[in-house]
CSV table of N, CA and C in Angstrom, one decimal:
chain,number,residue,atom,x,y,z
G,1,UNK,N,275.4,96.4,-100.8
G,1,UNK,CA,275.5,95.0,-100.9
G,1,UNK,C,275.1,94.3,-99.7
G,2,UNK,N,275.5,94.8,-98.3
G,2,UNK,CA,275.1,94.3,-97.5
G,2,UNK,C,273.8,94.2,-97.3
G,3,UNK,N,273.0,95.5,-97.0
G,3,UNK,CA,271.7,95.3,-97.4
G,3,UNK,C,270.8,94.4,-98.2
G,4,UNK,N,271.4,94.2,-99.1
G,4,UNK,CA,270.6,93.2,-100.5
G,4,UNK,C,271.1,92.1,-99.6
G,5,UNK,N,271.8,91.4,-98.9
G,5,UNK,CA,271.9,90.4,-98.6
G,5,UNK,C,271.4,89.9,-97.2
G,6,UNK,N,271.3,91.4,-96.5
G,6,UNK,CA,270.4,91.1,-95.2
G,6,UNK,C,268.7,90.9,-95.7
G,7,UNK,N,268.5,91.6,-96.9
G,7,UNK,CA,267.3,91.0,-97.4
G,7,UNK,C,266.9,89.8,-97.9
G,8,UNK,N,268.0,89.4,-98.8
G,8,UNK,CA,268.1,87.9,-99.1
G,8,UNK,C,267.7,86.6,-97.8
G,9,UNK,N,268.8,87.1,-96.9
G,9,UNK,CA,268.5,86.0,-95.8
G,9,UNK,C,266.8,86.4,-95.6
G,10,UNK,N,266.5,86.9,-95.2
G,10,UNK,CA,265.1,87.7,-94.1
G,10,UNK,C,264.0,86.8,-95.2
G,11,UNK,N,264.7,87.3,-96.3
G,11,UNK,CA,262.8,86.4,-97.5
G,11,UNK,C,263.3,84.9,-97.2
G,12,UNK,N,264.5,84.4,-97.1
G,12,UNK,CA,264.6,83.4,-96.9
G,12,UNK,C,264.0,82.1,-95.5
G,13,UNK,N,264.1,82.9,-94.3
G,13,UNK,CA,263.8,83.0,-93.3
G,13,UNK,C,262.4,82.7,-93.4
G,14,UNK,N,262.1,84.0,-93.9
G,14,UNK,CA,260.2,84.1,-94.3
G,14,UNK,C,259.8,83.1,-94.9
G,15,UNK,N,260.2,82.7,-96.0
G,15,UNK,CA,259.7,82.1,-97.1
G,15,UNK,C,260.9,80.9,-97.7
G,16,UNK,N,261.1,79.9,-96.9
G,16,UNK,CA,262.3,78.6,-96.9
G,16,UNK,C,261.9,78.2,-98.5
G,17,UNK,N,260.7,77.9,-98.4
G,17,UNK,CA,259.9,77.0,-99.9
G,17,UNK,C,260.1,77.8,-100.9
G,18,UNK,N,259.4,78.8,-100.9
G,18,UNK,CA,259.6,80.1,-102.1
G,18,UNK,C,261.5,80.5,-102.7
G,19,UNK,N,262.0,80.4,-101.7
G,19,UNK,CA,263.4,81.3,-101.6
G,19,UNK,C,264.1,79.9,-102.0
G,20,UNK,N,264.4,78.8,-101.6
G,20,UNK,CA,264.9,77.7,-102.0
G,20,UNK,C,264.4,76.9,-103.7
G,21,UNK,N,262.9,77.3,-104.0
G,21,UNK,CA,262.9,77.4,-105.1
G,21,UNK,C,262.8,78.0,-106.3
G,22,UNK,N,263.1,79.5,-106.1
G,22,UNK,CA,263.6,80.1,-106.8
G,22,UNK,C,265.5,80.1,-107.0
G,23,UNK,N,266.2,79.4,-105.5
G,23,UNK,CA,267.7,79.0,-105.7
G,23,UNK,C,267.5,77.9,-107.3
G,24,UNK,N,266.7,77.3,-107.1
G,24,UNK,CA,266.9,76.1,-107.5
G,24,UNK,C,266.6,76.3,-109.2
G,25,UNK,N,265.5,76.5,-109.4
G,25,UNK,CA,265.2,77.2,-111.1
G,25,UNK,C,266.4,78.0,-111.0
G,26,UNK,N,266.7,78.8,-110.5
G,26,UNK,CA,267.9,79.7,-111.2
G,26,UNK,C,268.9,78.9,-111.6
G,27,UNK,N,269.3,77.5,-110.9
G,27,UNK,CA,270.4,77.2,-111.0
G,27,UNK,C,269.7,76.3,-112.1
G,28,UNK,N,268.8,75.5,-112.4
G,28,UNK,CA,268.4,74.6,-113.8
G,28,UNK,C,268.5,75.2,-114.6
G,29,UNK,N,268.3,77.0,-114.9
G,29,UNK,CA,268.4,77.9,-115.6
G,29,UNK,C,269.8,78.6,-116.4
G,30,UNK,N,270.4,78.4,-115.0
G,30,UNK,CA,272.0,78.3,-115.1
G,30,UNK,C,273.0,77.5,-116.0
G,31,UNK,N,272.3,76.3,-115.4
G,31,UNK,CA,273.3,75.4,-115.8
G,31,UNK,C,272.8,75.2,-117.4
G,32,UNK,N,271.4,75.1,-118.1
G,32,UNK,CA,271.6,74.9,-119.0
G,32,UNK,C,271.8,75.9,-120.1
G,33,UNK,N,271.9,77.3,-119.9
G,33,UNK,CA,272.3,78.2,-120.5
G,33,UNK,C,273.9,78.0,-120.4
G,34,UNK,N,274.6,77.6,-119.4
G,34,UNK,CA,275.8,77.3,-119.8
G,34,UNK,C,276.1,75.9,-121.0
G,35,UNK,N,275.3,75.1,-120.5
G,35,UNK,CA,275.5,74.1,-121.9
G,35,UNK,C,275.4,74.5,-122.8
G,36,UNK,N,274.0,75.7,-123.3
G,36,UNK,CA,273.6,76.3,-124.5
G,36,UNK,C,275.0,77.1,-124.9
G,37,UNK,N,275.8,77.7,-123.6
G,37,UNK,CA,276.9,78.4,-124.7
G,37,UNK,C,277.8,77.5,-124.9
G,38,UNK,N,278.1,76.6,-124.0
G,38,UNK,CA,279.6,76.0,-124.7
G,38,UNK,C,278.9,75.1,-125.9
G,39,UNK,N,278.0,74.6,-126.2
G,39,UNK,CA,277.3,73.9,-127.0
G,39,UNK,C,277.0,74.6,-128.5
G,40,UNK,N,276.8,75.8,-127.7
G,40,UNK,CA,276.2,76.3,-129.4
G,40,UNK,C,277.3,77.5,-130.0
G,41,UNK,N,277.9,78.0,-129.0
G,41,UNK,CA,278.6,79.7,-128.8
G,41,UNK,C,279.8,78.7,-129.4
G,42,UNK,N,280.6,77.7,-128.5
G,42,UNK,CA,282.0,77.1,-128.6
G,42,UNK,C,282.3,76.5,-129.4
G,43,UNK,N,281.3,75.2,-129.6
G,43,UNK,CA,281.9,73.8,-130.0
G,43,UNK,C,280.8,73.4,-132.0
G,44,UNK,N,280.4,74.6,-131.9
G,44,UNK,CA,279.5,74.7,-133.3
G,44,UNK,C,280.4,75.5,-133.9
G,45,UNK,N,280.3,75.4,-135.2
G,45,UNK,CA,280.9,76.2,-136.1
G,45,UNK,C,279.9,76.6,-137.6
G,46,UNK,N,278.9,77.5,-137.8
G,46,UNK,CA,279.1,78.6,-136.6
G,46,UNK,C,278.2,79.0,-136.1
G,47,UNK,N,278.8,79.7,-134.5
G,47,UNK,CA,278.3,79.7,-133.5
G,47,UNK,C,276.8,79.8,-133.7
G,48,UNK,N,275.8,79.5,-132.9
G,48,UNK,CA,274.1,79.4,-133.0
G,48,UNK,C,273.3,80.6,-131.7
G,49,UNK,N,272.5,81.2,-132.2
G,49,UNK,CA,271.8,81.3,-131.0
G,49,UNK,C,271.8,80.8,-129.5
G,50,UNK,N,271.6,81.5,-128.7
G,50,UNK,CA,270.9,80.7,-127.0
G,50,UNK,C,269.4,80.5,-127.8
G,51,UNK,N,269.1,79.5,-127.4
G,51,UNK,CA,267.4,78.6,-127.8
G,51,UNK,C,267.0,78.9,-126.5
G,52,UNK,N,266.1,80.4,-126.4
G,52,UNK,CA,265.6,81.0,-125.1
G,52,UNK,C,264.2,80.3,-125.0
G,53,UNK,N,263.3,79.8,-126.2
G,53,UNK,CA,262.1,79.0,-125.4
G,53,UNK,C,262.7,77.9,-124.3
G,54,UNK,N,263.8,76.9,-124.5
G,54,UNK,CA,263.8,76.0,-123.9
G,54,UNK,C,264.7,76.4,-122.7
G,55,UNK,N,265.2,77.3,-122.5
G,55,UNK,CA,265.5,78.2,-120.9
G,55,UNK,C,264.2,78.7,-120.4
G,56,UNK,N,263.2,79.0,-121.3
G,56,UNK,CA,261.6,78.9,-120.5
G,56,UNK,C,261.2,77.7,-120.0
G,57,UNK,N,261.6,76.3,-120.9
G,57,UNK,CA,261.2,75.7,-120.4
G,57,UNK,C,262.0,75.1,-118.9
G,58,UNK,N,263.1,75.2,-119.0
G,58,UNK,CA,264.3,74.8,-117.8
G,58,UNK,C,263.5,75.6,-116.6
G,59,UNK,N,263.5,76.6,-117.1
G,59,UNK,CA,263.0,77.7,-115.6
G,59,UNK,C,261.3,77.1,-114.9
G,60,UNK,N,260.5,76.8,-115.6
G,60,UNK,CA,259.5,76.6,-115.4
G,60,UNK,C,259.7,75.0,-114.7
G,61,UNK,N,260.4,74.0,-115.2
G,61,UNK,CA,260.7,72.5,-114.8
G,61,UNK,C,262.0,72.9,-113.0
G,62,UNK,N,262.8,73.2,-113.2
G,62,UNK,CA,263.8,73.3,-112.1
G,62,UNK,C,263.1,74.5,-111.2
G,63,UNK,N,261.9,75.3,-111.3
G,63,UNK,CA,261.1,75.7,-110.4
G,63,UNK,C,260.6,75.0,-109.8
G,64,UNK,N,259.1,74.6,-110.7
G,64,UNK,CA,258.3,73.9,-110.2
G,64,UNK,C,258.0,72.1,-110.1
G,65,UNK,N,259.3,71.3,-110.9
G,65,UNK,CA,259.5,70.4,-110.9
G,65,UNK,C,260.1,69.7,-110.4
G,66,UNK,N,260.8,68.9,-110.1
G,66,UNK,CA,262.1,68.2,-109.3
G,66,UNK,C,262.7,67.3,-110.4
G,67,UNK,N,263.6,66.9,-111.0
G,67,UNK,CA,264.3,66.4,-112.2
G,67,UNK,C,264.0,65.1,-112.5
G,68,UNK,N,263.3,64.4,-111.7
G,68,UNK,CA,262.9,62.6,-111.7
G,68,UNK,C,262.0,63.1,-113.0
G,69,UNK,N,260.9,63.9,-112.8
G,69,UNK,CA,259.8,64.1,-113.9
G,69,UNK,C,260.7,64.9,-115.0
G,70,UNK,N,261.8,65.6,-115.1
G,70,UNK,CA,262.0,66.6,-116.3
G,70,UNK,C,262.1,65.7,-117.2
G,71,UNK,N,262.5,64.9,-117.9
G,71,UNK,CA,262.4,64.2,-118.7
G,71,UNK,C,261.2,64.0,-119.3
G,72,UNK,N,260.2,63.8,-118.9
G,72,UNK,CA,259.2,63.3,-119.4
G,72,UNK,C,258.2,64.8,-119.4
G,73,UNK,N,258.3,65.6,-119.0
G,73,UNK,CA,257.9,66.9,-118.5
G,73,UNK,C,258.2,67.8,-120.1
G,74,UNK,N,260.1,67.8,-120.0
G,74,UNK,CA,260.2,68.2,-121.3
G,74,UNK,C,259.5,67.6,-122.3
G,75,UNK,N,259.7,66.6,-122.9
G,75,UNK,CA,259.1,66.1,-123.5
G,75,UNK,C,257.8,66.6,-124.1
G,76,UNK,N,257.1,66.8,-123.3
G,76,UNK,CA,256.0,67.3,-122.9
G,76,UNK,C,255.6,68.7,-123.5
G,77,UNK,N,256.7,69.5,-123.1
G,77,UNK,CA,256.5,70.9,-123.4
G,77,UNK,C,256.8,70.7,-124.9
G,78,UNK,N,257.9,70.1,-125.2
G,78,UNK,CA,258.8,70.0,-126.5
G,78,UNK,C,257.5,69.3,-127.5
G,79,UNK,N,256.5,68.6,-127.2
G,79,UNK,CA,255.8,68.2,-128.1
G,79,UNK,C,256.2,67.1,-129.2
G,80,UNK,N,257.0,66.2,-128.3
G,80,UNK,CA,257.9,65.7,-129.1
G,80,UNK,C,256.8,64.4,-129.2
G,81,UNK,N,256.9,63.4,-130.8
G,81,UNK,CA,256.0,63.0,-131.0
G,81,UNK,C,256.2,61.4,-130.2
G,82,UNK,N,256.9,61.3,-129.3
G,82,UNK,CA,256.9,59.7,-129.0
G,82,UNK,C,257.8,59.9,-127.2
G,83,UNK,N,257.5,60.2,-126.2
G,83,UNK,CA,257.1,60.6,-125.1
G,83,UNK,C,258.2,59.4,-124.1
G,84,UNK,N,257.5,58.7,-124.2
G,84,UNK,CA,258.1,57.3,-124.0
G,84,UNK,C,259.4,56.9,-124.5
G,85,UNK,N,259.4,56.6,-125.5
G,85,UNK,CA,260.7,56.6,-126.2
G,85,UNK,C,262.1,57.0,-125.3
G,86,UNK,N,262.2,58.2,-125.1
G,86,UNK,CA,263.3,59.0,-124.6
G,86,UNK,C,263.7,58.5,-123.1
G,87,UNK,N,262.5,58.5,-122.5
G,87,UNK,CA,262.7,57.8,-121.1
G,87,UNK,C,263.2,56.6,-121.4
G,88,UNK,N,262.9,55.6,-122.1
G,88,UNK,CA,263.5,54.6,-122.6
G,88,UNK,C,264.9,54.0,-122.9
G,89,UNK,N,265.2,54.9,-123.7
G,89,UNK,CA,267.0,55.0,-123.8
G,89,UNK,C,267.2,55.6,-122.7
G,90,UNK,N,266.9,57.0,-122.4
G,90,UNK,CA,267.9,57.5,-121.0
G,90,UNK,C,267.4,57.4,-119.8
G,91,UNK,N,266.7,56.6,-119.3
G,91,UNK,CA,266.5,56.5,-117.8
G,91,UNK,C,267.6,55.6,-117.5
G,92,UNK,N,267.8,54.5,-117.9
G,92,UNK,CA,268.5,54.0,-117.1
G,92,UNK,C,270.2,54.1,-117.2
G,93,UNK,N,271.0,54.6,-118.4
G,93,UNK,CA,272.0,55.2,-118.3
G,93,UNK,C,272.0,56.8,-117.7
G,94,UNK,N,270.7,57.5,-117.2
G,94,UNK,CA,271.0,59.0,-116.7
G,94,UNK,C,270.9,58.4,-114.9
G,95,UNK,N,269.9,57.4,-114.8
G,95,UNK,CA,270.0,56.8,-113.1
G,95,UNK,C,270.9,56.1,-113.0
G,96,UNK,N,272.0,55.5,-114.0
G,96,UNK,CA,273.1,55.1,-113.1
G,96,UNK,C,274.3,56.2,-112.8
G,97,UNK,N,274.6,57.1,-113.9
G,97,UNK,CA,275.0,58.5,-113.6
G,97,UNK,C,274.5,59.1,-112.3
G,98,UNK,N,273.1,59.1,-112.0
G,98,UNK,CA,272.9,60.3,-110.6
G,98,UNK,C,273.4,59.4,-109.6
G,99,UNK,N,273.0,57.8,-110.0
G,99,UNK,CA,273.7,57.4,-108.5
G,99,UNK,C,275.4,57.5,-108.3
G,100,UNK,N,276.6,57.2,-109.0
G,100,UNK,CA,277.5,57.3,-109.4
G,100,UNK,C,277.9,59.2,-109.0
G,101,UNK,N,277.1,60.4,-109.4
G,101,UNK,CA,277.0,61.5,-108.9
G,101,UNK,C,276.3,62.2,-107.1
G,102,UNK,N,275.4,61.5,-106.9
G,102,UNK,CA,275.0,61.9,-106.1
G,102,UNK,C,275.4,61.0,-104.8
G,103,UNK,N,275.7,59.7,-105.0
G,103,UNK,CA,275.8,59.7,-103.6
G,103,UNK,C,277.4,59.9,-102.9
G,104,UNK,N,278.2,59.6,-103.8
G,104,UNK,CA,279.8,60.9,-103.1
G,104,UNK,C,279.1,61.7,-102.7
G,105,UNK,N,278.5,62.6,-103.6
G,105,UNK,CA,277.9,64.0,-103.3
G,105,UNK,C,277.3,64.3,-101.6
G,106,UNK,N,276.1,62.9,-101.9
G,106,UNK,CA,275.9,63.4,-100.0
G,106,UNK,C,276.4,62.5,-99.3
G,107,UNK,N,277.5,62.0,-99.2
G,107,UNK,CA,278.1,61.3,-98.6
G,107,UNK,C,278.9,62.4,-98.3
G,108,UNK,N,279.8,63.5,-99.2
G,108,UNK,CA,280.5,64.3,-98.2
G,108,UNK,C,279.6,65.2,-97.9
G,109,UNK,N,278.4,65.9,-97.9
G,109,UNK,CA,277.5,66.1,-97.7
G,109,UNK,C,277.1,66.3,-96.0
G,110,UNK,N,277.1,64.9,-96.0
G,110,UNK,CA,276.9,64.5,-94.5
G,110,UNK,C,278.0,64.1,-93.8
G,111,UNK,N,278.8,64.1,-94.1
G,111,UNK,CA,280.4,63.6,-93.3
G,111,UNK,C,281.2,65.1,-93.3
G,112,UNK,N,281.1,65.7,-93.9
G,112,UNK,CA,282.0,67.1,-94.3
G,112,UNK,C,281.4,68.2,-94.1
G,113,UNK,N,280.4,68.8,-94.6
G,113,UNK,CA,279.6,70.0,-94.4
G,113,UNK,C,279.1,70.3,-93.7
G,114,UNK,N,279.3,71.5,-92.7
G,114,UNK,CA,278.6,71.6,-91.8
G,114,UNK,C,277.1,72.1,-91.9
G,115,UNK,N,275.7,71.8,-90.9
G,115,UNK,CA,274.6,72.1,-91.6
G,115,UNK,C,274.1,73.4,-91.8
G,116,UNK,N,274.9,74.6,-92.1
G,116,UNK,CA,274.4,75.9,-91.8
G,116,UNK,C,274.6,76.2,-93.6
G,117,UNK,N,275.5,75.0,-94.4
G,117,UNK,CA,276.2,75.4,-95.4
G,117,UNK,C,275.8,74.3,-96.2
G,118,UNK,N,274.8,73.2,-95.9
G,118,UNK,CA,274.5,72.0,-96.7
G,118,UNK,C,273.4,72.5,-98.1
G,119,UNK,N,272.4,73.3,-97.8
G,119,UNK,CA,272.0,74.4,-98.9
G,119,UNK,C,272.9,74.5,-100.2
G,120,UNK,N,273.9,75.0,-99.6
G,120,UNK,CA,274.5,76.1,-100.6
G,120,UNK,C,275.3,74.8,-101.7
G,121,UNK,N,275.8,74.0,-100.6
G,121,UNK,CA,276.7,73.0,-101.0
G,121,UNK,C,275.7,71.9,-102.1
G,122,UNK,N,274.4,71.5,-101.6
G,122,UNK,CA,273.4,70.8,-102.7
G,122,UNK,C,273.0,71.2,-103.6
G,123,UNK,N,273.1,73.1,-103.6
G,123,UNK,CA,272.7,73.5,-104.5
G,123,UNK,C,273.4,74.1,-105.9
G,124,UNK,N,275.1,74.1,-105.2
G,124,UNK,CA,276.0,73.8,-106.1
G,124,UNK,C,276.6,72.2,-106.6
G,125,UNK,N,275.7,71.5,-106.0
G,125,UNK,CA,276.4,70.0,-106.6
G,125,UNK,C,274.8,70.0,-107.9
G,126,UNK,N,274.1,70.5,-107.6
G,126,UNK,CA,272.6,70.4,-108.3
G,126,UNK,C,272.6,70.9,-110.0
G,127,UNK,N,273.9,71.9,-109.3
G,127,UNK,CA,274.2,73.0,-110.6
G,127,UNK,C,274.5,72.0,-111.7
G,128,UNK,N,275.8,71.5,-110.7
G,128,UNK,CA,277.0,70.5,-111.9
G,128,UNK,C,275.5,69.4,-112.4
G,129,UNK,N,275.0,69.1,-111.6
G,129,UNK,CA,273.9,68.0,-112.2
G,129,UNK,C,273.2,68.0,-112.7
G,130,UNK,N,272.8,69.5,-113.0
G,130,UNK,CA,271.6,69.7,-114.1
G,130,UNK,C,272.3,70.2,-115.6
G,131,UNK,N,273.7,70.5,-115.3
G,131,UNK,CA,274.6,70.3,-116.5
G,131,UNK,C,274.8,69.2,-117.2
G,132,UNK,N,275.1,68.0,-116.0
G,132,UNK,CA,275.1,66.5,-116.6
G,132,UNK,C,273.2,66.5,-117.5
G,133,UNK,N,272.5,66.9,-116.7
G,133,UNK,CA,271.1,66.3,-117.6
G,133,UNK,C,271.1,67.3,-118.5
G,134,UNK,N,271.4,68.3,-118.5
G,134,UNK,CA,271.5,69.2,-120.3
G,134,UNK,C,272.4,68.3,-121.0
G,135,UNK,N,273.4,67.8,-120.7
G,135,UNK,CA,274.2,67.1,-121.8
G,135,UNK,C,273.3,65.7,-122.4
G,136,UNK,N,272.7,64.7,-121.2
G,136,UNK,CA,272.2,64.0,-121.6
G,136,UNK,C,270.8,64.0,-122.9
G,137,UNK,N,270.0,65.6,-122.3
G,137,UNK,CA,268.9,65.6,-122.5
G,137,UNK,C,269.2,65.9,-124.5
G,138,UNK,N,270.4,66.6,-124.8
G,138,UNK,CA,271.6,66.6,-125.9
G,138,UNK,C,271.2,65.5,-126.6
G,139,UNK,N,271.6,64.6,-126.0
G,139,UNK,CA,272.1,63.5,-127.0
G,139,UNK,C,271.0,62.3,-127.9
G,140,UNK,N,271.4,62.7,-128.9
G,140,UNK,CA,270.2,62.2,-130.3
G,140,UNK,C,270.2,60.8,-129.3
G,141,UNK,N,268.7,60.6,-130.1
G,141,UNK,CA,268.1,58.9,-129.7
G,141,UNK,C,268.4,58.3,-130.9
G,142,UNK,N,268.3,56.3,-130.5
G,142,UNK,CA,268.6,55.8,-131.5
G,142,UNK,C,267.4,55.1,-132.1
G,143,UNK,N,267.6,54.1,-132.9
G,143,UNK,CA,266.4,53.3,-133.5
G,143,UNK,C,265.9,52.9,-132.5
G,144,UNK,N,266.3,52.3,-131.8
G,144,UNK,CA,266.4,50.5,-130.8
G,144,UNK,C,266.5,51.7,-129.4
G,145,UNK,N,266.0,50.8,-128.7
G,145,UNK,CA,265.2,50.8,-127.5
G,145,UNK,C,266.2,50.1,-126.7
G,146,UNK,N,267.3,50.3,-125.6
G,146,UNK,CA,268.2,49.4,-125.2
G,146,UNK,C,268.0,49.5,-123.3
G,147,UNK,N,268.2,48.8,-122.5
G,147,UNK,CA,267.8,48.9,-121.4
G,147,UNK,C,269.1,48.6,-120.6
G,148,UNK,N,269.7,48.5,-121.2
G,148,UNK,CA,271.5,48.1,-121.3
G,148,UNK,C,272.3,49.6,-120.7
G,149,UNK,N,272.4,49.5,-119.2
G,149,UNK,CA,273.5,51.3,-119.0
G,149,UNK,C,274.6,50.5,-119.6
G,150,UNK,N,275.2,49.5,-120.1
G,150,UNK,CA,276.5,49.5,-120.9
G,150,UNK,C,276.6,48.8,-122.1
G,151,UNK,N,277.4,49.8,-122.8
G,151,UNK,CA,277.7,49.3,-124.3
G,151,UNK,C,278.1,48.1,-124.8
G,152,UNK,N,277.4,47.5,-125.8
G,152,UNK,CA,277.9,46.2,-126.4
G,152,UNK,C,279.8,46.0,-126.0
G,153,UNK,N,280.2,47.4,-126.0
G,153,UNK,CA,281.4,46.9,-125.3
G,153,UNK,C,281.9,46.8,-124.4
G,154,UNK,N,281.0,47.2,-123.6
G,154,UNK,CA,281.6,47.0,-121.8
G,154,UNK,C,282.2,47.9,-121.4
G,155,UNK,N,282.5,48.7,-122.5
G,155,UNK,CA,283.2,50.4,-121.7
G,155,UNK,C,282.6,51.2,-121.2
G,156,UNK,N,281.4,51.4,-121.7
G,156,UNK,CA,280.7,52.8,-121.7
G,156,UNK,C,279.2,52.7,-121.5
G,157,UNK,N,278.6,53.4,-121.3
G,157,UNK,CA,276.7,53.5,-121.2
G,157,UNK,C,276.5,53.7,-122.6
G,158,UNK,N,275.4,53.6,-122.3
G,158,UNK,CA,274.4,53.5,-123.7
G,158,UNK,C,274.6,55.0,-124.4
G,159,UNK,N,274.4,56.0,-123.6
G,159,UNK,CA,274.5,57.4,-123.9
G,159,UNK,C,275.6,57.3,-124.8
G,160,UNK,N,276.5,57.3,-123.9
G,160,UNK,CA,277.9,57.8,-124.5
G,160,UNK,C,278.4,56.8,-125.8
G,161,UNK,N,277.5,55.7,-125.8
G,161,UNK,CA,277.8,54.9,-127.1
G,161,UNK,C,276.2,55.5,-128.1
G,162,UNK,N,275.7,56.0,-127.7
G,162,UNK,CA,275.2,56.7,-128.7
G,162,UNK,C,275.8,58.2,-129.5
G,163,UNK,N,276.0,58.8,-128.3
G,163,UNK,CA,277.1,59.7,-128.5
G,163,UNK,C,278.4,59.8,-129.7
G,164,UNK,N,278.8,58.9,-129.6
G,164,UNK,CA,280.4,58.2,-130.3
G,164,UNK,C,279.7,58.1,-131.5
G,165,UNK,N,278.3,57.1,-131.7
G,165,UNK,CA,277.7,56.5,-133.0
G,165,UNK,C,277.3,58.0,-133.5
G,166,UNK,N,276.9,59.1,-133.0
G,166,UNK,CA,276.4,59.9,-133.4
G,166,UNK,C,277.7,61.1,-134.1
G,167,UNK,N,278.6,60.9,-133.4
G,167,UNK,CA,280.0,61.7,-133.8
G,167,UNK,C,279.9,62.9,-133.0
G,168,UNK,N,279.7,63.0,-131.7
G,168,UNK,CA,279.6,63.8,-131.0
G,168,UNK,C,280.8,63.3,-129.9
G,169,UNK,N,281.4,64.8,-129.0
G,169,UNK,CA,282.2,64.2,-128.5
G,169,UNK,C,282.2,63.8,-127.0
């Protein structure tokens, strides 16, 4: 074990770009195979497949992508017939989420973590965040086109009031 990990650092060392994004697809890879199980394995009845093209597609976007573009990227791959649309409804309820997530995030980031461990630490806060955008990337669209991150009732984002309208929980 030790070995395998004195090799790990050394490719890392060598190769910061390569070795950081391969951290990084594995973890977009991660996180949405864990959505796919509690999603499909848990909370379906009954249980469904893992949908392994679209873990190709995670792997290929959280490699060679950065998450501003997955959206529109999936999209893309998915062939889905109205491109636009999706960015539509969820840009602006998934960007007030990353800000709401991300900046505690590097706020203790940079106040708390020391920098030998800020890696490990962004790339487990990255995990939990590419979970939040599997759940988003989840949730059915509606007719209407709303630019609104809150619901006609002032509780909730657009998502999660599509979400409720949809009978999801």
């Amino acid at each position: 074990m030790a070995t395998l990990l004195r090799a790990f650092g050394s490719f890392f060392n060598k190769h910061p770009l390569a070795g950081n994004g391969l951290v990084y697809g594995t973890l977009y890879v991660g996180a949405e195979f864990s959505q796919q199980t509690i999603t499909r394995k848990f909370l379906t009845d009954p249980p469904q497949d893992i949908d392994k093209p679209t873990l190709g597609r995670y792997a290929i976007m959280g490699t060679f992508v950065y998450s501003p573009t997955s959206t529109i990227g999936m999209a893309l791959m998915e062939r889905q017939p109205s491109i636009v649309e999706e960015c539509k409804q969820k840009f602006v309820p998934t960007f007030a989420r990353s800000c709401l997530f991300w900046l505690p995030a590097q706020t203790v980031n940079f106040l708390l973590v020391p920098p030998k461990f800020r890696v490990v630490y962004v790339g487990s806060c990255a995990f939990a965040w590419v979970n939040i955008l599997c759940w988003v990337k989840r949730q059915k669209l509606t007719g209407k086109t709303s630019s609104s991150p809150v619901s006609s009732s002032g509780s909730g984002t657009t998502a999660l009031a599509v979400s409720k309208s949809a009978g999801t929980p």
